[in-house]
Structures are given as C-alpha cells and as structure tokens.
C-alpha cells in the first residue's frame, strides 16, 4: 500500500491544523475519480469527492487545535510540528511508501524529519508541490481541507463570521481585531504565538496609551 499525506491550516491564525493521510493500493483508482490539489477545487467539488475518496481508501487524520500549536511551538518549530503529525498519520496507515508534501525548503531534510518519528520505518518520498504531482497527496489534501473547513464552520457557529482563519483574509482580521479590542485576551481559537496576534495586541496597547 502507498499513502499520501498533506495538511490544511498550517499558516492559519484561527482554528486547527488538520493533517490527513490516505492509503490505497493503486493511484489509478484515485485518478479515475478526478482528484486534484484541493486548492484547485471548489468547496462543492471537494465535498463531492470527500466520501468517494473515503470509500476506496484508508483514511487517517490528526487535528491540532490552536492552543496545542502554541504549546508545541515552545518545544519545536512549526515545520517540526507538521512533520511529527505527518508521521502520526503514516503510522496509522502502515504503508510501504508514503508521499508527503514537503514543509521545508529542503525536501530531503523534511523526509528525514518525518522518518525519525516512524517505527518501523517506511520509504518517504518528500517533494514540494506534491499535492499537484501525486494523486495520493491530492486526495489527502482534499480530506484535510474538508475536515478543516467543517471545523471552521463549527467555530463560526460559536463565534460568528470568522472567515477562513487565514491572516490574508480581511474577514478573519476584522473579526480577530474586534475581539482583541473588546476582550482582555485573544480568543482560545487564535494561535497566540502568531505574529498576527502579537501585532494586534501591540496596536491595542498603543491605543490604550494614547487614550491615557
């Protein structure tokens, strides 16, 4: 069995990081479904493919909440955190070979970052833009994206319209800025170790000094 691994939400300031792995005997079965990198698919297309992928593949996911990410970053880099999560889903699937989307500028170094967490080891093929090159990684990216989108939808029901959770999203920044302005501390769903949160806290402090 081969597997593909990808993640969604690595750079997000709100919400979880989701890592997904899928195991399958042949990539041809996935190619027949028409899987592609999740970023190239609409939400509707991803939701359509999600159950079809789960029907023909073994699937494993790891979800890491914002607070967990902040705690982990006291011990390791974000790339190391993702590599360990990649290894966790690979271990759940026990493939002979795993294709992973490299989260390091050096794809060979990233392969080793994943491999050190595996026992017994398996062959790791680490490449940049693997979600565009390999159907197994494309399928994993779809699973990760759908799972994360659903988590964001749950958070929106509780907190209101928070957008996608990414710093590049004006809706997300508007919501987060307002929350930080009106509350004594950032929300639990925010990654407090992110510069985005730090900058908004600094702006709040500056405004308070000017008002004083």
Coordinates of N, CA, C and O in Angstrom, one line a residue, residues 48 64 102 128:
X48 N -17.9 16.8 -2.8 CA -18.4 15.7 -3.6 C -17.4 14.5 -3.6 O -17.7 13.3 -3.6
X64 N -4.9 19.4 15.3 CA -4.2 20.0 16.3 C -4.8 21.4 16.5 O -4.7 22.3 15.6
X102 N 6.4 18.4 1.1 CA 7.5 18.9 1.9 C 7.2 20.3 2.5 O 6.8 21.2 1.8
X128 N 8.3 19.1 -3.0 CA 7.5 20.4 -3.0 C 6.3 20.2 -4.0 O 6.5 19.6 -5.0

